[in-house]
Amino acid sequence: MSDPTRDAPSESDFPRPDKLLPHRAPFLLVDEIVELEPGERCVALWHLSGDENFFAGHFPGRPTLPGVLMVEAIAQTAGLAAASASSLEGKLALFGGIDKARFRRQVIPGDTLRLEATIDRLSARAVRASGTASADGQMACEASMMFLIADADAGA
């Protein structure tokens, strides 16, 4: 009899986010990749411990993850999907625009944000993507976004 957990991908089956994105602490908002279809889709997690600096000021007495950081985390997840495409090797996806961002639920210390992003269109010059952030199975944020493609080493 086969073990069904043996065929399931593990965290070690996916690269660390910092291997695909140029972001580093404290602005790398994605802790781990849990699903990845290169150039098509990515699911990642962001574990919010409550020790993050922004919680102290947003808001004292009622710490809440800023919505703009949820959008950035979705964008980073879309960036992971795009960066994993072989056609974009050596390239960098620069955030170019946000459309239809909606916030549905407060995210608080201790929550794990499940980030899902799908590449809707990928070309050598631009990427269109859509994504969501959820906590405890409830939608927290959704947005569509655009990225412009640049050489990763330009300006270095």
mmCIF file of N, CA, C and O in Angstrom, residues 44-128:
data_model
loop_
_atom_site.group_PDB
_atom_site.id
_atom_site.type_symbol
_atom_site.label_atom_id
_atom_site.label_comp_id
_atom_site.label_asym_id
_atom_site.label_seq_id
_atom_site.Cartn_x
_atom_site.Cartn_y
_atom_site.Cartn_z
ATOM 1 N N ALA A 44 1.788 30.947 -1.364
ATOM 2 C CA ALA A 44 2.834 31.151 -0.367
ATOM 3 C C ALA A 44 2.196 31.516 0.969
ATOM 4 O O ALA A 44 1.000 31.832 1.032
ATOM 5 N N LEU A 45 2.997 31.467 2.018
ATOM 6 C CA LEU A 45 2.526 31.790 3.364
ATOM 7 C C LEU A 45 3.379 32.895 3.969
ATOM 8 O O LEU A 45 4.594 32.949 3.752
ATOM 9 N N TRP A 46 2.718 33.734 4.748
ATOM 10 C CA TRP A 46 3.384 34.755 5.552
ATOM 11 C C TRP A 46 2.882 34.578 6.980
ATOM 12 O O TRP A 46 1.704 34.784 7.253
ATOM 13 N N HIS A 47 3.761 34.174 7.866
ATOM 14 C CA HIS A 47 3.409 33.931 9.267
ATOM 15 C C HIS A 47 3.633 35.218 10.058
ATOM 16 O O HIS A 47 4.762 35.692 10.161
ATOM 17 N N LEU A 48 2.574 35.772 10.599
ATOM 18 C CA LEU A 48 2.650 37.032 11.346
ATOM 19 C C LEU A 48 2.733 36.742 12.837
ATOM 20 O O LEU A 48 1.748 36.334 13.451
ATOM 21 N N SER A 49 3.903 36.944 13.398
ATOM 22 C CA SER A 49 4.134 36.603 14.805
ATOM 23 C C SER A 49 3.558 37.642 15.754
ATOM 24 O O SER A 49 3.238 37.338 16.893
ATOM 25 N N GLY A 50 3.459 38.873 15.298
ATOM 26 C CA GLY A 50 3.064 39.971 16.168
ATOM 27 C C GLY A 50 4.266 40.792 16.581
ATOM 28 O O GLY A 50 4.122 41.881 17.135
ATOM 29 N N ASP A 51 5.478 40.281 16.335
ATOM 30 C CA ASP A 51 6.700 41.014 16.662
ATOM 31 C C ASP A 51 7.100 41.996 15.556
ATOM 32 O O ASP A 51 8.046 42.759 15.732
ATOM 33 N N GLU A 52 6.393 41.976 14.428
ATOM 34 C CA GLU A 52 6.708 42.876 13.322
ATOM 35 C C GLU A 52 6.527 44.332 13.784
ATOM 36 O O GLU A 52 5.553 44.652 14.461
ATOM 37 N N ASN A 53 7.464 45.193 13.401
ATOM 38 C CA ASN A 53 7.465 46.585 13.868
ATOM 39 C C ASN A 53 6.194 47.357 13.542
ATOM 40 O O ASN A 53 5.762 48.195 14.322
ATOM 41 N N PHE A 54 5.582 47.094 12.395
ATOM 42 C CA PHE A 54 4.423 47.891 12.005
ATOM 43 C C PHE A 54 3.233 47.695 12.935
ATOM 44 O O PHE A 54 2.391 48.577 13.061
ATOM 45 N N PHE A 55 3.134 46.538 13.604
ATOM 46 C CA PHE A 55 1.996 46.319 14.505
ATOM 47 C C PHE A 55 1.988 47.299 15.680
ATOM 48 O O PHE A 55 0.931 47.664 16.175
ATOM 49 N N ALA A 56 3.164 47.752 16.111
ATOM 50 C CA ALA A 56 3.245 48.668 17.256
ATOM 51 C C ALA A 56 2.540 49.993 16.965
ATOM 52 O O ALA A 56 1.954 50.599 17.854
ATOM 53 N N GLY A 57 2.586 50.436 15.726
ATOM 54 C CA GLY A 57 1.983 51.720 15.390
ATOM 55 C C GLY A 57 0.717 51.633 14.572
ATOM 56 O O GLY A 57 0.092 52.646 14.267
ATOM 57 N N HIS A 58 0.314 50.438 14.188
ATOM 58 C CA HIS A 58 -0.870 50.260 13.323
ATOM 59 C C HIS A 58 -1.742 49.154 13.886
ATOM 60 O O HIS A 58 -1.694 48.034 13.397
ATOM 61 N N PHE A 59 -2.505 49.318 14.792
ATOM 62 C CA PHE A 59 -2.810 50.487 15.594
ATOM 63 C C PHE A 59 -2.563 50.132 17.046
ATOM 64 O O PHE A 59 -2.869 49.011 17.445
ATOM 65 N N PRO A 60 -2.026 51.063 17.867
ATOM 66 C CA PRO A 60 -1.800 50.754 19.282
ATOM 67 C C PRO A 60 -3.105 50.302 19.945
ATOM 68 O O PRO A 60 -4.145 50.931 19.783
ATOM 69 N N GLY A 61 -3.034 49.177 20.624
ATOM 70 C CA GLY A 61 -4.220 48.640 21.288
ATOM 71 C C GLY A 61 -5.063 47.752 20.392
ATOM 72 O O GLY A 61 -5.901 46.990 20.885
ATOM 73 N N ARG A 62 -4.887 47.855 19.093
ATOM 74 C CA ARG A 62 -5.620 47.001 18.146
ATOM 75 C C ARG A 62 -4.742 46.754 16.916
ATOM 76 O O ARG A 62 -4.996 47.274 15.829
ATOM 77 N N PRO A 63 -3.681 45.972 17.092
ATOM 78 C CA PRO A 63 -2.738 45.771 15.989
ATOM 79 C C PRO A 63 -3.406 45.136 14.771
ATOM 80 O O PRO A 63 -4.123 44.145 14.890
ATOM 81 N N THR A 64 -3.161 45.751 13.617
ATOM 82 C CA THR A 64 -3.774 45.333 12.360
ATOM 83 C C THR A 64 -2.731 45.397 11.250
ATOM 84 O O THR A 64 -2.003 46.388 11.145
ATOM 85 N N LEU A 65 -2.657 44.377 10.423
ATOM 86 C CA LEU A 65 -1.760 44.386 9.271
ATOM 87 C C LEU A 65 -2.226 45.467 8.293
ATOM 88 O O LEU A 65 -3.383 45.458 7.870
ATOM 89 N N PRO A 66 -1.352 46.408 7.928
ATOM 90 C CA PRO A 66 -1.743 47.421 6.949
ATOM 91 C C PRO A 66 -2.122 46.789 5.606
ATOM 92 O O PRO A 66 -1.434 45.881 5.118
ATOM 93 N N GLY A 67 -3.198 47.278 5.025
ATOM 94 C CA GLY A 67 -3.665 46.751 3.746
ATOM 95 C C GLY A 67 -2.628 46.842 2.648
ATOM 96 O O GLY A 67 -2.511 45.939 1.809
ATOM 97 N N VAL A 68 -1.851 47.905 2.647
ATOM 98 C CA VAL A 68 -0.844 48.069 1.611
ATOM 99 C C VAL A 68 0.211 46.954 1.694
ATOM 100 O O VAL A 68 0.748 46.521 0.671
ATOM 101 N N LEU A 69 0.476 46.449 2.897
ATOM 102 C CA LEU A 69 1.419 45.335 3.025
ATOM 103 C C LEU A 69 0.802 44.028 2.549
ATOM 104 O O LEU A 69 1.512 43.156 2.035
ATOM 105 N N MET A 70 -0.519 43.877 2.707
ATOM 106 C CA MET A 70 -1.179 42.690 2.137
ATOM 107 C C MET A 70 -1.041 42.699 0.618
ATOM 108 O O MET A 70 -0.737 41.674 0.006
ATOM 109 N N VAL A 71 -1.265 43.872 0.007
ATOM 110 C CA VAL A 71 -1.131 43.978 -1.446
ATOM 111 C C VAL A 71 0.303 43.684 -1.865
ATOM 112 O O VAL A 71 0.541 42.959 -2.833
ATOM 113 N N GLU A 72 1.276 44.213 -1.131
ATOM 114 C CA GLU A 72 2.677 43.929 -1.446
ATOM 115 C C GLU A 72 2.983 42.439 -1.328
ATOM 116 O O GLU A 72 3.700 41.878 -2.158
ATOM 117 N N ALA A 73 2.427 41.777 -0.324
ATOM 118 C CA ALA A 73 2.660 40.337 -0.159
ATOM 119 C C ALA A 73 2.057 39.554 -1.330
ATOM 120 O O ALA A 73 2.656 38.589 -1.814
ATOM 121 N N ILE A 74 0.884 39.966 -1.799
ATOM 122 C CA ILE A 74 0.291 39.332 -2.986
ATOM 123 C C ILE A 74 1.185 39.586 -4.195
ATOM 124 O O ILE A 74 1.441 38.679 -4.996
ATOM 125 N N ALA A 75 1.681 40.812 -4.325
ATOM 126 C CA ALA A 75 2.567 41.149 -5.441
ATOM 127 C C ALA A 75 3.845 40.311 -5.391
ATOM 128 O O ALA A 75 4.321 39.834 -6.429
ATOM 129 N N GLN A 76 4.406 40.124 -4.208
ATOM 130 C CA GLN A 76 5.595 39.281 -4.096
ATOM 131 C C GLN A 76 5.289 37.843 -4.487
ATOM 132 O O GLN A 76 6.108 37.171 -5.121
ATOM 133 N N THR A 77 4.100 37.367 -4.149
ATOM 134 C CA THR A 77 3.705 36.010 -4.533
ATOM 135 C C THR A 77 3.569 35.903 -6.051
ATOM 136 O O THR A 77 4.019 34.928 -6.662
ATOM 137 N N ALA A 78 2.979 36.921 -6.676
ATOM 138 C CA ALA A 78 2.915 36.950 -8.144
ATOM 139 C C ALA A 78 4.323 37.030 -8.715
ATOM 140 O O ALA A 78 4.631 36.384 -9.729
ATOM 141 N N GLY A 79 5.194 37.788 -8.056
ATOM 142 C CA GLY A 79 6.584 37.876 -8.488
ATOM 143 C C GLY A 79 7.288 36.532 -8.437
ATOM 144 O O GLY A 79 8.119 36.214 -9.300
ATOM 145 N N LEU A 80 6.951 35.718 -7.440
ATOM 146 C CA LEU A 80 7.514 34.365 -7.360
ATOM 147 C C LEU A 80 7.073 33.519 -8.550
ATOM 148 O O LEU A 80 7.878 32.794 -9.140
ATOM 149 N N ALA A 81 5.789 33.613 -8.896
ATOM 150 C CA ALA A 81 5.288 32.860 -10.052
ATOM 151 C C ALA A 81 5.969 33.324 -11.329
ATOM 152 O O ALA A 81 6.398 32.509 -12.153
ATOM 153 N N ALA A 82 6.107 34.647 -11.496
ATOM 154 C CA ALA A 82 6.736 35.189 -12.700
ATOM 155 C C ALA A 82 8.221 34.865 -12.745
ATOM 156 O O ALA A 82 8.746 34.423 -13.779
ATOM 157 N N ALA A 83 8.925 35.057 -11.625
ATOM 158 C CA ALA A 83 10.375 34.839 -11.589
ATOM 159 C C ALA A 83 10.756 33.390 -11.842
ATOM 160 O O ALA A 83 11.868 33.110 -12.293
ATOM 161 N N SER A 84 9.837 32.487 -11.576
ATOM 162 C CA SER A 84 10.127 31.069 -11.788
ATOM 163 C C SER A 84 9.954 30.647 -13.249
ATOM 164 O O SER A 84 10.321 29.530 -13.614
ATOM 165 N N ALA A 85 9.416 31.541 -14.084
ATOM 166 C CA ALA A 85 9.248 31.234 -15.515
ATOM 167 C C ALA A 85 10.608 31.269 -16.199
ATOM 168 O O ALA A 85 11.370 32.223 -16.031
ATOM 169 N N SER A 86 10.923 30.245 -16.953
ATOM 170 C CA SER A 86 12.231 30.189 -17.623
ATOM 171 C C SER A 86 12.416 31.367 -18.579
ATOM 172 O O SER A 86 13.537 31.842 -18.760
ATOM 173 N N SER A 87 11.328 31.889 -19.144
ATOM 174 C CA SER A 87 11.429 33.005 -20.086
ATOM 175 C C SER A 87 11.831 34.315 -19.407
ATOM 176 O O SER A 87 12.239 35.257 -20.084
ATOM 177 N N LEU A 88 11.746 34.384 -18.078
ATOM 178 C CA LEU A 88 12.098 35.612 -17.366
ATOM 179 C C LEU A 88 13.383 35.476 -16.548
ATOM 180 O O LEU A 88 13.662 36.311 -15.693
ATOM 181 N N GLU A 89 14.168 34.450 -16.835
ATOM 182 C CA GLU A 89 15.437 34.276 -16.122
ATOM 183 C C GLU A 89 16.320 35.500 -16.352
ATOM 184 O O GLU A 89 16.454 35.986 -17.474
ATOM 185 N N GLY A 90 16.902 36.025 -15.271
ATOM 186 C CA GLY A 90 17.740 37.217 -15.356
ATOM 187 C C GLY A 90 16.947 38.507 -15.442
ATOM 188 O O GLY A 90 17.505 39.568 -15.686
ATOM 189 N N LYS A 91 15.650 38.423 -15.243
ATOM 190 C CA LYS A 91 14.776 39.593 -15.311
ATOM 191 C C LYS A 91 14.177 39.883 -13.939
ATOM 192 O O LYS A 91 14.194 39.046 -13.039
ATOM 193 N N LEU A 92 13.626 41.059 -13.812
ATOM 194 C CA LEU A 92 13.017 41.513 -12.570
ATOM 195 C C LEU A 92 11.641 42.073 -12.892
ATOM 196 O O LEU A 92 11.498 42.882 -13.808
ATOM 197 N N ALA A 93 10.636 41.635 -12.154
ATOM 198 C CA ALA A 93 9.276 42.157 -12.334
ATOM 199 C C ALA A 93 9.102 43.328 -11.375
ATOM 200 O O ALA A 93 9.126 43.159 -10.160
ATOM 201 N N LEU A 94 8.942 44.528 -11.921
ATOM 202 C CA LEU A 94 8.760 45.736 -11.122
ATOM 203 C C LEU A 94 7.275 46.065 -11.038
ATOM 204 O O LEU A 94 6.590 46.125 -12.060
ATOM 205 N N PHE A 95 6.797 46.308 -9.836
ATOM 206 C CA PHE A 95 5.385 46.611 -9.595
ATOM 207 C C PHE A 95 4.999 47.831 -10.431
ATOM 208 O O PHE A 95 5.581 48.899 -10.301
ATOM 209 N N GLY A 96 4.015 47.679 -11.300
ATOM 210 C CA GLY A 96 3.612 48.760 -12.198
ATOM 211 C C GLY A 96 2.223 49.310 -11.956
ATOM 212 O O GLY A 96 1.895 50.398 -12.422
ATOM 213 N N GLY A 97 1.386 48.586 -11.225
ATOM 214 C CA GLY A 97 0.041 49.098 -10.973
ATOM 215 C C GLY A 97 -0.819 48.109 -10.226
ATOM 216 O O GLY A 97 -0.570 46.910 -10.240
ATOM 217 N N ILE A 98 -1.804 48.658 -9.537
ATOM 218 C CA ILE A 98 -2.771 47.873 -8.772
ATOM 219 C C ILE A 98 -4.162 48.251 -9.257
ATOM 220 O O ILE A 98 -4.467 49.429 -9.413
ATOM 221 N N ASP A 99 -4.982 47.263 -9.484
ATOM 222 C CA ASP A 99 -6.379 47.491 -9.867
ATOM 223 C C ASP A 99 -7.284 46.670 -8.958
ATOM 224 O O ASP A 99 -6.896 45.592 -8.503
ATOM 225 N N LYS A 100 -8.455 47.170 -8.719
ATOM 226 C CA LYS A 100 -9.517 46.419 -8.039
ATOM 227 C C LYS A 100 -9.101 45.839 -6.695
ATOM 228 O O LYS A 100 -9.514 44.740 -6.338
ATOM 229 N N ALA A 101 -8.280 46.569 -5.940
ATOM 230 C CA ALA A 101 -7.902 46.084 -4.608
ATOM 231 C C ALA A 101 -9.088 46.240 -3.664
ATOM 232 O O ALA A 101 -9.713 47.291 -3.602
ATOM 233 N N ARG A 102 -9.395 45.172 -2.962
ATOM 234 C CA ARG A 102 -10.499 45.177 -1.994
ATOM 235 C C ARG A 102 -10.028 44.488 -0.729
ATOM 236 O O ARG A 102 -9.360 43.456 -0.780
ATOM 237 N N PHE A 103 -10.402 45.069 0.397
ATOM 238 C CA PHE A 103 -10.027 44.525 1.697
ATOM 239 C C PHE A 103 -11.280 44.004 2.371
ATOM 240 O O PHE A 103 -12.279 44.711 2.476
ATOM 241 N N ARG A 104 -11.241 42.767 2.828
ATOM 242 C CA ARG A 104 -12.440 42.083 3.320
ATOM 243 C C ARG A 104 -12.392 41.702 4.790
ATOM 244 O O ARG A 104 -13.415 41.455 5.392
ATOM 245 N N ARG A 105 -11.193 41.589 5.358
ATOM 246 C CA ARG A 105 -11.063 41.077 6.725
ATOM 247 C C ARG A 105 -9.809 41.649 7.353
ATOM 248 O O ARG A 105 -8.797 41.816 6.702
ATOM 249 N N GLN A 106 -9.901 41.934 8.647
ATOM 250 C CA GLN A 106 -8.740 42.388 9.402
ATOM 251 C C GLN A 106 -7.785 41.210 9.599
ATOM 252 O O GLN A 106 -8.212 40.084 9.843
ATOM 253 N N VAL A 107 -6.481 41.472 9.494
ATOM 254 C CA VAL A 107 -5.449 40.477 9.750
ATOM 255 C C VAL A 107 -4.665 40.956 10.971
ATOM 256 O O VAL A 107 -4.249 42.114 11.030
ATOM 257 N N ILE A 108 -4.493 40.062 11.938
ATOM 258 C CA ILE A 108 -3.928 40.431 13.232
ATOM 259 C C ILE A 108 -2.723 39.558 13.579
ATOM 260 O O ILE A 108 -2.489 38.524 12.940
ATOM 261 N N PRO A 109 -1.952 39.970 14.608
ATOM 262 C CA PRO A 109 -0.819 39.141 15.034
ATOM 263 C C PRO A 109 -1.253 37.703 15.306
ATOM 264 O O PRO A 109 -2.322 37.456 15.870
ATOM 265 N N GLY A 110 -0.416 36.772 14.887
ATOM 266 C CA GLY A 110 -0.706 35.348 15.057
ATOM 267 C C GLY A 110 -1.359 34.722 13.843
ATOM 268 O O GLY A 110 -1.355 33.500 13.706
ATOM 269 N N ASP A 111 -1.912 35.540 12.946
ATOM 270 C CA ASP A 111 -2.509 34.998 11.720
ATOM 271 C C ASP A 111 -1.415 34.527 10.767
ATOM 272 O O ASP A 111 -0.310 35.073 10.739
ATOM 273 N N THR A 112 -1.737 33.518 9.977
ATOM 274 C CA THR A 112 -0.913 33.133 8.839
ATOM 275 C C THR A 112 -1.684 33.536 7.602
ATOM 276 O O THR A 112 -2.834 33.141 7.418
ATOM 277 N N LEU A 113 -1.058 34.352 6.789
ATOM 278 C CA LEU A 113 -1.682 34.812 5.564
ATOM 279 C C LEU A 113 -1.359 33.831 4.446
ATOM 280 O O LEU A 113 -0.185 33.538 4.187
ATOM 281 N N ARG A 114 -2.401 33.285 3.839
ATOM 282 C CA ARG A 114 -2.229 32.403 2.675
ATOM 283 C C ARG A 114 -2.367 33.288 1.443
ATOM 284 O O ARG A 114 -3.408 33.915 1.229
ATOM 285 N N LEU A 115 -1.319 33.352 0.669
ATOM 286 C CA LEU A 115 -1.237 34.222 -0.493
ATOM 287 C C LEU A 115 -1.307 33.382 -1.756
ATOM 288 O O LEU A 115 -0.559 32.411 -1.892
ATOM 289 N N GLU A 116 -2.210 33.730 -2.640
ATOM 290 C CA GLU A 116 -2.348 33.004 -3.903
ATOM 291 C C GLU A 116 -2.307 34.003 -5.045
ATOM 292 O O GLU A 116 -2.998 35.019 -4.999
ATOM 293 N N ALA A 117 -1.490 33.721 -6.050
ATOM 294 C CA ALA A 117 -1.387 34.599 -7.211
ATOM 295 C C ALA A 117 -1.364 33.773 -8.484
ATOM 296 O O ALA A 117 -0.730 32.721 -8.534
ATOM 297 N N THR A 118 -2.049 34.283 -9.482
ATOM 298 C CA THR A 118 -2.116 33.644 -10.793
ATOM 299 C C THR A 118 -1.650 34.639 -11.842
ATOM 300 O O THR A 118 -2.079 35.804 -11.832
ATOM 301 N N ILE A 119 -0.774 34.190 -12.723
ATOM 302 C CA ILE A 119 -0.339 35.018 -13.838
ATOM 303 C C ILE A 119 -1.422 34.940 -14.914
ATOM 304 O O ILE A 119 -1.726 33.865 -15.424
ATOM 305 N N ASP A 120 -2.004 36.079 -15.221
ATOM 306 C CA ASP A 120 -3.052 36.140 -16.243
ATOM 307 C C ASP A 120 -2.461 36.336 -17.633
ATOM 308 O O ASP A 120 -3.005 35.855 -18.624
ATOM 309 N N ARG A 121 -1.343 37.068 -17.707
ATOM 310 C CA ARG A 121 -0.667 37.310 -18.980
ATOM 311 C C ARG A 121 0.804 37.558 -18.700
ATOM 312 O O ARG A 121 1.150 38.330 -17.810
ATOM 313 N N LEU A 122 1.672 36.894 -19.457
ATOM 314 C CA LEU A 122 3.115 37.040 -19.275
ATOM 315 C C LEU A 122 3.747 37.271 -20.633
ATOM 316 O O LEU A 122 3.520 36.486 -21.560
ATOM 317 N N SER A 123 4.489 38.360 -20.761
ATOM 318 C CA SER A 123 5.234 38.612 -21.994
ATOM 319 C C SER A 123 6.635 39.068 -21.609
ATOM 320 O O SER A 123 6.947 39.210 -20.427
ATOM 321 N N ALA A 124 7.457 39.337 -22.578
ATOM 322 C CA ALA A 124 8.829 39.770 -22.318
ATOM 323 C C ALA A 124 8.874 41.175 -21.727
ATOM 324 O O ALA A 124 9.881 41.572 -21.148
ATOM 325 N N ARG A 125 7.783 41.931 -21.844
ATOM 326 C CA ARG A 125 7.767 43.327 -21.370
ATOM 327 C C ARG A 125 6.910 43.565 -20.147
ATOM 328 O O ARG A 125 7.114 44.539 -19.429
ATOM 329 N N ALA A 126 5.910 42.710 -19.922
ATOM 330 C CA ALA A 126 4.975 42.973 -18.817
ATOM 331 C C ALA A 126 4.306 41.692 -18.341
ATOM 332 O O ALA A 126 4.272 40.687 -19.049
ATOM 333 N N VAL A 127 3.795 41.761 -17.131
ATOM 334 C CA VAL A 127 3.043 40.661 -16.532
ATOM 335 C C VAL A 127 1.766 41.237 -15.935
ATOM 336 O O VAL A 127 1.790 42.283 -15.297
ATOM 337 N N ARG A 128 0.661 40.558 -16.164
ATOM 338 C CA ARG A 128 -0.595 40.868 -15.474
ATOM 339 C C ARG A 128 -0.897 39.686 -14.579
ATOM 340 O O ARG A 128 -0.755 38.535 -14.979
#
